[in-house]
Amino acid sequence: MALTAVIAAGAGGSMAASNTISDCFSENNARRIAGCSELIDSPHLDSGTKSLAYAMRALALSLDGALELALPDYDMAIKLDPQSSMALNNRGWVHYKLGRLDEGMADVERSLKLTPASAHAHDTRAHIHQALGKHAAALRDYEQAVRFGGEHLIKLYQCGLEAQGIYKGPIDGFYTSDVRRAFEVCVTRATCDPLPADEECRAATS
């Protein structure tokens, strides 16, 4: 069953509920925040769906740069669903961005215990290892992210490493020795992020 169908059933299945769900899962952050807030306020929503709504609102807030505001929503998402590996990983990422590396590591370790094959969680842990100066551990996790994330994630990394000036090969989704060498350089630099920052780069890899 589609996730939106499950949520619609939990919210009553009305057209209004369907629109609210659509907004909560929109790529537009303002719509996402408004839709998820409406879902959260629904008195008949089950705890699992409410957890997801909190997590989606937190994601929108974090993408808007409101990291401190995102944390209480992630806290609620995890309180309602302690097995939400997505919310744990994303809260770990927010802690990382805020420089709270120990808290970020604790979250991502919990996330990986729940979903060991998560490319996103391995990427988060790689970033934290890199920030801690643990170069070998960071490289291992980036390679695990590549393993589980496949072609699309490799393209993102290739584009990001190219933007860092340490990769000059094609953006083709193949993990070559040139990509690995670029990673080996990147993990030794505290300011090197193999994920691209600009949306144009992301669009080119889709």
PDB file of C-alpha atoms in Angstrom:
ATOM      1  CA  MET A   1       0.000   0.000   0.000  1.00  0.00           C
ATOM      2  CA  ALA A   2       1.290   3.468  -0.869  1.00  0.00           C
ATOM      3  CA  LEU A   3       2.469   5.533   2.080  1.00  0.00           C
ATOM      4  CA  THR A   4       0.089   8.391   1.257  1.00  0.00           C
ATOM      5  CA  ALA A   5      -2.817   5.958   1.172  1.00  0.00           C
ATOM      6  CA  VAL A   6      -1.937   4.689   4.629  1.00  0.00           C
ATOM      7  CA  ILE A   7      -1.790   8.237   5.963  1.00  0.00           C
ATOM      8  CA  ALA A   8      -5.052   9.202   4.273  1.00  0.00           C
ATOM      9  CA  ALA A   9      -6.773   6.277   5.925  1.00  0.00           C
ATOM     10  CA  GLY A  10      -5.393   7.306   9.310  1.00  0.00           C
ATOM     11  CA  ALA A  11      -6.531  10.888   8.749  1.00  0.00           C
ATOM     12  CA  GLY A  12     -10.006   9.936   7.616  1.00  0.00           C
ATOM     13  CA  GLY A  13      -9.372   9.635   3.889  1.00  0.00           C
ATOM     14  CA  SER A  14     -11.147  12.907   3.013  1.00  0.00           C
ATOM     15  CA  MET A  15     -10.188  15.147   0.103  1.00  0.00           C
ATOM     16  CA  ALA A  16      -9.036  17.780   2.604  1.00  0.00           C
ATOM     17  CA  ALA A  17      -6.846  15.205   4.318  1.00  0.00           C
ATOM     18  CA  SER A  18      -5.448  14.178   0.933  1.00  0.00           C
ATOM     19  CA  ASN A  19      -4.510  17.791   0.150  1.00  0.00           C
ATOM     20  CA  THR A  20      -2.898  18.156   3.565  1.00  0.00           C
ATOM     21  CA  ILE A  21      -0.880  14.986   3.012  1.00  0.00           C
ATOM     22  CA  SER A  22       0.192  16.216  -0.409  1.00  0.00           C
ATOM     23  CA  ASP A  23       1.385  19.470   1.161  1.00  0.00           C
ATOM     24  CA  CYS A  24       3.261  17.639   3.924  1.00  0.00           C
ATOM     25  CA  PHE A  25       5.198  15.689   1.281  1.00  0.00           C
ATOM     26  CA  SER A  26       5.639  18.639  -1.067  1.00  0.00           C
ATOM     27  CA  GLU A  27       9.107  19.707  -2.181  1.00  0.00           C
ATOM     28  CA  ASN A  28       8.082  23.274  -1.340  1.00  0.00           C
ATOM     29  CA  ASN A  29       9.183  23.847   2.237  1.00  0.00           C
ATOM     30  CA  ALA A  30       6.499  26.396   3.086  1.00  0.00           C
ATOM     31  CA  ARG A  31       3.753  24.036   1.905  1.00  0.00           C
ATOM     32  CA  ARG A  32       5.452  21.143   3.674  1.00  0.00           C
ATOM     33  CA  ILE A  33       5.571  22.980   6.994  1.00  0.00           C
ATOM     34  CA  ALA A  34       1.928  24.075   6.722  1.00  0.00           C
ATOM     35  CA  GLY A  35       0.675  20.631   5.652  1.00  0.00           C
ATOM     36  CA  CYS A  36       2.641  18.734   8.261  1.00  0.00           C
ATOM     37  CA  SER A  37       1.533  21.184  10.969  1.00  0.00           C
ATOM     38  CA  GLU A  38      -2.084  20.539  10.014  1.00  0.00           C
ATOM     39  CA  LEU A  39      -1.516  16.787  10.154  1.00  0.00           C
ATOM     40  CA  ILE A  40       0.171  17.053  13.546  1.00  0.00           C
ATOM     41  CA  ASP A  41      -2.845  18.958  14.884  1.00  0.00           C
ATOM     42  CA  SER A  42      -5.265  16.250  13.687  1.00  0.00           C
ATOM     43  CA  PRO A  43      -6.787  14.576  16.787  1.00  0.00           C
ATOM     44  CA  HIS A  44      -7.283  11.213  15.062  1.00  0.00           C
ATOM     45  CA  LEU A  45      -3.801  10.664  13.678  1.00  0.00           C
ATOM     46  CA  ASP A  46      -1.991   7.507  14.784  1.00  0.00           C
ATOM     47  CA  SER A  47       1.387   7.873  16.476  1.00  0.00           C
ATOM     48  CA  GLY A  48       3.378   6.445  13.563  1.00  0.00           C
ATOM     49  CA  THR A  49       1.908   8.886  11.068  1.00  0.00           C
ATOM     50  CA  LYS A  50       2.252  11.793  13.486  1.00  0.00           C
ATOM     51  CA  SER A  51       5.909  10.848  13.944  1.00  0.00           C
ATOM     52  CA  LEU A  52       6.404  11.000  10.180  1.00  0.00           C
ATOM     53  CA  ALA A  53       4.663  14.395   9.997  1.00  0.00           C
ATOM     54  CA  TYR A  54       6.968  15.758  12.706  1.00  0.00           C
ATOM     55  CA  ALA A  55       9.983  14.354  10.847  1.00  0.00           C
ATOM     56  CA  MET A  56       8.894  15.883   7.538  1.00  0.00           C
ATOM     57  CA  ARG A  57       8.280  19.275   9.142  1.00  0.00           C
ATOM     58  CA  ALA A  58      11.680  19.064  10.812  1.00  0.00           C
ATOM     59  CA  LEU A  59      13.270  18.287   7.444  1.00  0.00           C
ATOM     60  CA  ALA A  60      11.638  21.345   5.887  1.00  0.00           C
ATOM     61  CA  LEU A  61      12.807  23.537   8.757  1.00  0.00           C
ATOM     62  CA  SER A  62      16.353  22.220   8.514  1.00  0.00           C
ATOM     63  CA  LEU A  63      16.424  22.767   4.738  1.00  0.00           C
ATOM     64  CA  ASP A  64      15.353  26.353   5.411  1.00  0.00           C
ATOM     65  CA  GLY A  65      18.323  26.689   7.759  1.00  0.00           C
ATOM     66  CA  ALA A  66      16.244  26.669  10.953  1.00  0.00           C
ATOM     67  CA  LEU A  67      18.302  23.907  12.540  1.00  0.00           C
ATOM     68  CA  GLU A  68      17.511  24.732  16.161  1.00  0.00           C
ATOM     69  CA  LEU A  69      13.779  24.785  15.364  1.00  0.00           C
ATOM     70  CA  ALA A  70      14.049  21.422  13.613  1.00  0.00           C
ATOM     71  CA  LEU A  71      15.465  19.626  16.653  1.00  0.00           C
ATOM     72  CA  PRO A  72      12.285  19.637  18.839  1.00  0.00           C
ATOM     73  CA  ASP A  73      10.312  18.205  15.909  1.00  0.00           C
ATOM     74  CA  TYR A  74      12.861  15.430  15.436  1.00  0.00           C
ATOM     75  CA  ASP A  75      12.727  14.811  19.191  1.00  0.00           C
ATOM     76  CA  MET A  76       8.939  14.359  18.969  1.00  0.00           C
ATOM     77  CA  ALA A  77       9.214  12.160  15.880  1.00  0.00           C
ATOM     78  CA  ILE A  78      11.621   9.839  17.698  1.00  0.00           C
ATOM     79  CA  LYS A  79       9.601   9.887  20.916  1.00  0.00           C
ATOM     80  CA  LEU A  80       6.523   8.780  18.965  1.00  0.00           C
ATOM     81  CA  ASP A  81       8.469   6.214  16.927  1.00  0.00           C
ATOM     82  CA  PRO A  82      11.810   5.198  18.499  1.00  0.00           C
ATOM     83  CA  GLN A  83      12.408   2.870  15.547  1.00  0.00           C
ATOM     84  CA  SER A  84      12.398   5.684  12.972  1.00  0.00           C
ATOM     85  CA  SER A  85      15.852   5.324  11.484  1.00  0.00           C
ATOM     86  CA  MET A  86      15.127   8.209   9.119  1.00  0.00           C
ATOM     87  CA  ALA A  87      14.339  10.635  11.952  1.00  0.00           C
ATOM     88  CA  LEU A  88      17.374   9.442  13.914  1.00  0.00           C
ATOM     89  CA  ASN A  89      19.702   9.927  10.964  1.00  0.00           C
ATOM     90  CA  ASN A  90      18.265  13.328  10.112  1.00  0.00           C
ATOM     91  CA  ARG A  91      18.514  14.516  13.711  1.00  0.00           C
ATOM     92  CA  GLY A  92      22.102  13.256  13.678  1.00  0.00           C
ATOM     93  CA  TRP A  93      22.746  15.367  10.577  1.00  0.00           C
ATOM     94  CA  VAL A  94      21.313  18.468  12.289  1.00  0.00           C
ATOM     95  CA  HIS A  95      23.535  17.837  15.320  1.00  0.00           C
ATOM     96  CA  TYR A  96      26.497  17.512  12.936  1.00  0.00           C
ATOM     97  CA  LYS A  97      25.650  20.795  11.209  1.00  0.00           C
ATOM     98  CA  LEU A  98      25.408  22.462  14.635  1.00  0.00           C
ATOM     99  CA  GLY A  99      28.838  21.090  15.618  1.00  0.00           C
ATOM    100  CA  ARG A 100      27.417  18.680  18.206  1.00  0.00           C
ATOM    101  CA  LEU A 101      29.406  15.747  16.918  1.00  0.00           C
ATOM    102  CA  ASP A 102      28.989  13.364  19.868  1.00  0.00           C
ATOM    103  CA  GLU A 103      25.206  13.745  19.805  1.00  0.00           C
ATOM    104  CA  GLY A 104      25.181  13.349  16.042  1.00  0.00           C
ATOM    105  CA  MET A 105      27.251  10.178  16.241  1.00  0.00           C
ATOM    106  CA  ALA A 106      24.952   8.690  18.883  1.00  0.00           C
ATOM    107  CA  ASP A 107      21.921   9.280  16.637  1.00  0.00           C
ATOM    108  CA  VAL A 108      23.487   7.921  13.473  1.00  0.00           C
ATOM    109  CA  GLU A 109      24.794   4.827  15.260  1.00  0.00           C
ATOM    110  CA  ARG A 110      21.229   4.097  16.437  1.00  0.00           C
ATOM    111  CA  SER A 111      19.973   4.690  12.900  1.00  0.00           C
ATOM    112  CA  LEU A 112      22.498   2.271  11.413  1.00  0.00           C
ATOM    113  CA  LYS A 113      21.566  -0.433  13.911  1.00  0.00           C
ATOM    114  CA  LEU A 114      18.012  -0.186  12.586  1.00  0.00           C
ATOM    115  CA  THR A 115      18.933   0.102   8.888  1.00  0.00           C
ATOM    116  CA  PRO A 116      22.522  -1.046   8.286  1.00  0.00           C
ATOM    117  CA  ALA A 117      22.161  -0.592   4.515  1.00  0.00           C
ATOM    118  CA  SER A 118      21.191   3.091   4.673  1.00  0.00           C
ATOM    119  CA  ALA A 119      23.350   5.113   2.302  1.00  0.00           C
ATOM    120  CA  HIS A 120      22.184   8.326   3.965  1.00  0.00           C
ATOM    121  CA  ALA A 121      23.209   7.182   7.445  1.00  0.00           C
ATOM    122  CA  HIS A 122      26.619   6.030   6.233  1.00  0.00           C
ATOM    123  CA  ASP A 123      27.075   9.426   4.588  1.00  0.00           C
ATOM    124  CA  THR A 124      26.129  11.189   7.827  1.00  0.00           C
ATOM    125  CA  ARG A 125      28.563   9.096   9.836  1.00  0.00           C
ATOM    126  CA  ALA A 126      31.256   9.710   7.223  1.00  0.00           C
ATOM    127  CA  HIS A 127      30.824  13.460   7.595  1.00  0.00           C
ATOM    128  CA  ILE A 128      31.050  13.189  11.381  1.00  0.00           C
ATOM    129  CA  HIS A 129      34.147  10.966  11.219  1.00  0.00           C
ATOM    130  CA  GLN A 130      35.709  13.476   8.832  1.00  0.00           C
ATOM    131  CA  ALA A 131      34.930  16.363  11.198  1.00  0.00           C
ATOM    132  CA  LEU A 132      36.541  14.365  14.019  1.00  0.00           C
ATOM    133  CA  GLY A 133      39.684  13.869  11.954  1.00  0.00           C
ATOM    134  CA  LYS A 134      39.112  10.117  11.591  1.00  0.00           C
ATOM    135  CA  HIS A 135      40.102   9.936   7.952  1.00  0.00           C
ATOM    136  CA  ALA A 136      40.130   6.163   7.430  1.00  0.00           C
ATOM    137  CA  ALA A 137      36.755   5.723   9.124  1.00  0.00           C
ATOM    138  CA  ALA A 138      35.298   8.547   7.030  1.00  0.00           C
ATOM    139  CA  LEU A 139      36.546   6.955   3.816  1.00  0.00           C
ATOM    140  CA  ARG A 140      35.079   3.579   4.805  1.00  0.00           C
ATOM    141  CA  ASP A 141      31.686   5.132   5.418  1.00  0.00           C
ATOM    142  CA  TYR A 142      31.703   7.127   2.185  1.00  0.00           C
ATOM    143  CA  GLU A 143      32.447   3.890   0.347  1.00  0.00           C
ATOM    144  CA  GLN A 144      29.581   2.171   2.175  1.00  0.00           C
ATOM    145  CA  ALA A 145      27.341   5.070   1.152  1.00  0.00           C
ATOM    146  CA  VAL A 146      28.482   4.516  -2.444  1.00  0.00           C
ATOM    147  CA  ARG A 147      27.803   0.797  -2.132  1.00  0.00           C
ATOM    148  CA  PHE A 148      24.250   1.257  -0.904  1.00  0.00           C
ATOM    149  CA  GLY A 149      23.417   4.517  -2.686  1.00  0.00           C
ATOM    150  CA  GLY A 150      24.376   3.438  -6.172  1.00  0.00           C
ATOM    151  CA  GLU A 151      24.672   5.480  -9.344  1.00  0.00           C
ATOM    152  CA  HIS A 152      22.711   8.552  -8.259  1.00  0.00           C
ATOM    153  CA  LEU A 153      24.717   9.091  -5.076  1.00  0.00           C
ATOM    154  CA  ILE A 154      27.992   8.459  -6.889  1.00  0.00           C
ATOM    155  CA  LYS A 155      27.048  11.182  -9.396  1.00  0.00           C
ATOM    156  CA  LEU A 156      26.351  13.566  -6.530  1.00  0.00           C
ATOM    157  CA  TYR A 157      29.724  12.756  -5.006  1.00  0.00           C
ATOM    158  CA  GLN A 158      31.487  13.133  -8.365  1.00  0.00           C
ATOM    159  CA  CYS A 159      29.881  16.532  -8.832  1.00  0.00           C
ATOM    160  CA  GLY A 160      30.730  17.615  -5.291  1.00  0.00           C
ATOM    161  CA  LEU A 161      34.321  16.416  -5.541  1.00  0.00           C
ATOM    162  CA  GLU A 162      34.641  18.213  -8.880  1.00  0.00           C
ATOM    163  CA  ALA A 163      33.393  21.413  -7.213  1.00  0.00           C
ATOM    164  CA  GLN A 164      36.134  20.916  -4.592  1.00  0.00           C
ATOM    165  CA  GLY A 165      38.701  20.865  -7.408  1.00  0.00           C
ATOM    166  CA  ILE A 166      39.923  17.342  -6.658  1.00  0.00           C
ATOM    167  CA  TYR A 167      38.065  15.322  -9.301  1.00  0.00           C
ATOM    168  CA  LYS A 168      38.210  15.922 -13.029  1.00  0.00           C
ATOM    169  CA  GLY A 169      36.556  12.798 -14.407  1.00  0.00           C
ATOM    170  CA  PRO A 170      33.087  12.284 -15.883  1.00  0.00           C
ATOM    171  CA  ILE A 171      29.853  12.556 -13.874  1.00  0.00           C
ATOM    172  CA  ASP A 172      28.787   9.054 -14.857  1.00  0.00           C
ATOM    173  CA  GLY A 173      27.878   7.231 -11.631  1.00  0.00           C
ATOM    174  CA  PHE A 174      30.837   4.840 -11.727  1.00  0.00           C
ATOM    175  CA  TYR A 175      33.019   4.495  -8.647  1.00  0.00           C
ATOM    176  CA  THR A 176      36.477   4.490 -10.210  1.00  0.00           C
ATOM    177  CA  SER A 177      39.979   4.736  -8.800  1.00  0.00           C
ATOM    178  CA  ASP A 178      39.925   8.449  -9.671  1.00  0.00           C
ATOM    179  CA  VAL A 179      36.846   8.954  -7.493  1.00  0.00           C
ATOM    180  CA  ARG A 180      38.459   7.033  -4.647  1.00  0.00           C
ATOM    181  CA  ARG A 181      41.625   9.120  -4.885  1.00  0.00           C
ATOM    182  CA  ALA A 182      39.507  12.272  -4.705  1.00  0.00           C
ATOM    183  CA  PHE A 183      37.812  10.922  -1.590  1.00  0.00           C
ATOM    184  CA  GLU A 184      41.196  10.123  -0.057  1.00  0.00           C
ATOM    185  CA  VAL A 185      42.131  13.787  -0.447  1.00  0.00           C
ATOM    186  CA  CYS A 186      38.741  15.100   0.664  1.00  0.00           C
ATOM    187  CA  VAL A 187      38.581  13.220   3.974  1.00  0.00           C
ATOM    188  CA  THR A 188      41.828  14.860   5.105  1.00  0.00           C
ATOM    189  CA  ARG A 189      40.339  18.346   4.702  1.00  0.00           C
ATOM    190  CA  ALA A 190      37.941  19.571   7.352  1.00  0.00           C
ATOM    191  CA  THR A 191      36.233  21.931   4.909  1.00  0.00           C
ATOM    192  CA  CYS A 192      35.833  19.442   2.052  1.00  0.00           C
ATOM    193  CA  ASP A 193      32.269  18.238   1.522  1.00  0.00           C
ATOM    194  CA  PRO A 194      31.848  15.659  -1.258  1.00  0.00           C
ATOM    195  CA  LEU A 195      28.153  16.500  -1.507  1.00  0.00           C
ATOM    196  CA  PRO A 196      27.435  19.346  -3.919  1.00  0.00           C
ATOM    197  CA  ALA A 197      26.028  22.528  -2.474  1.00  0.00           C
ATOM    198  CA  ASP A 198      24.270  24.017  -5.475  1.00  0.00           C
ATOM    199  CA  GLU A 199      20.969  22.870  -6.975  1.00  0.00           C
ATOM    200  CA  GLU A 200      22.287  23.154 -10.545  1.00  0.00           C
ATOM    201  CA  CYS A 201      24.802  20.461  -9.791  1.00  0.00           C
ATOM    202  CA  ARG A 202      22.122  18.260  -8.232  1.00  0.00           C
ATOM    203  CA  ALA A 203      19.829  18.735 -11.249  1.00  0.00           C
ATOM    204  CA  ALA A 204      22.617  17.680 -13.599  1.00  0.00           C
ATOM    205  CA  THR A 205      22.950  14.358 -11.769  1.00  0.00           C
ATOM    206  CA  SER A 206      19.259  13.429 -11.696  1.00  0.00           C
TER     207      SER A 206
END
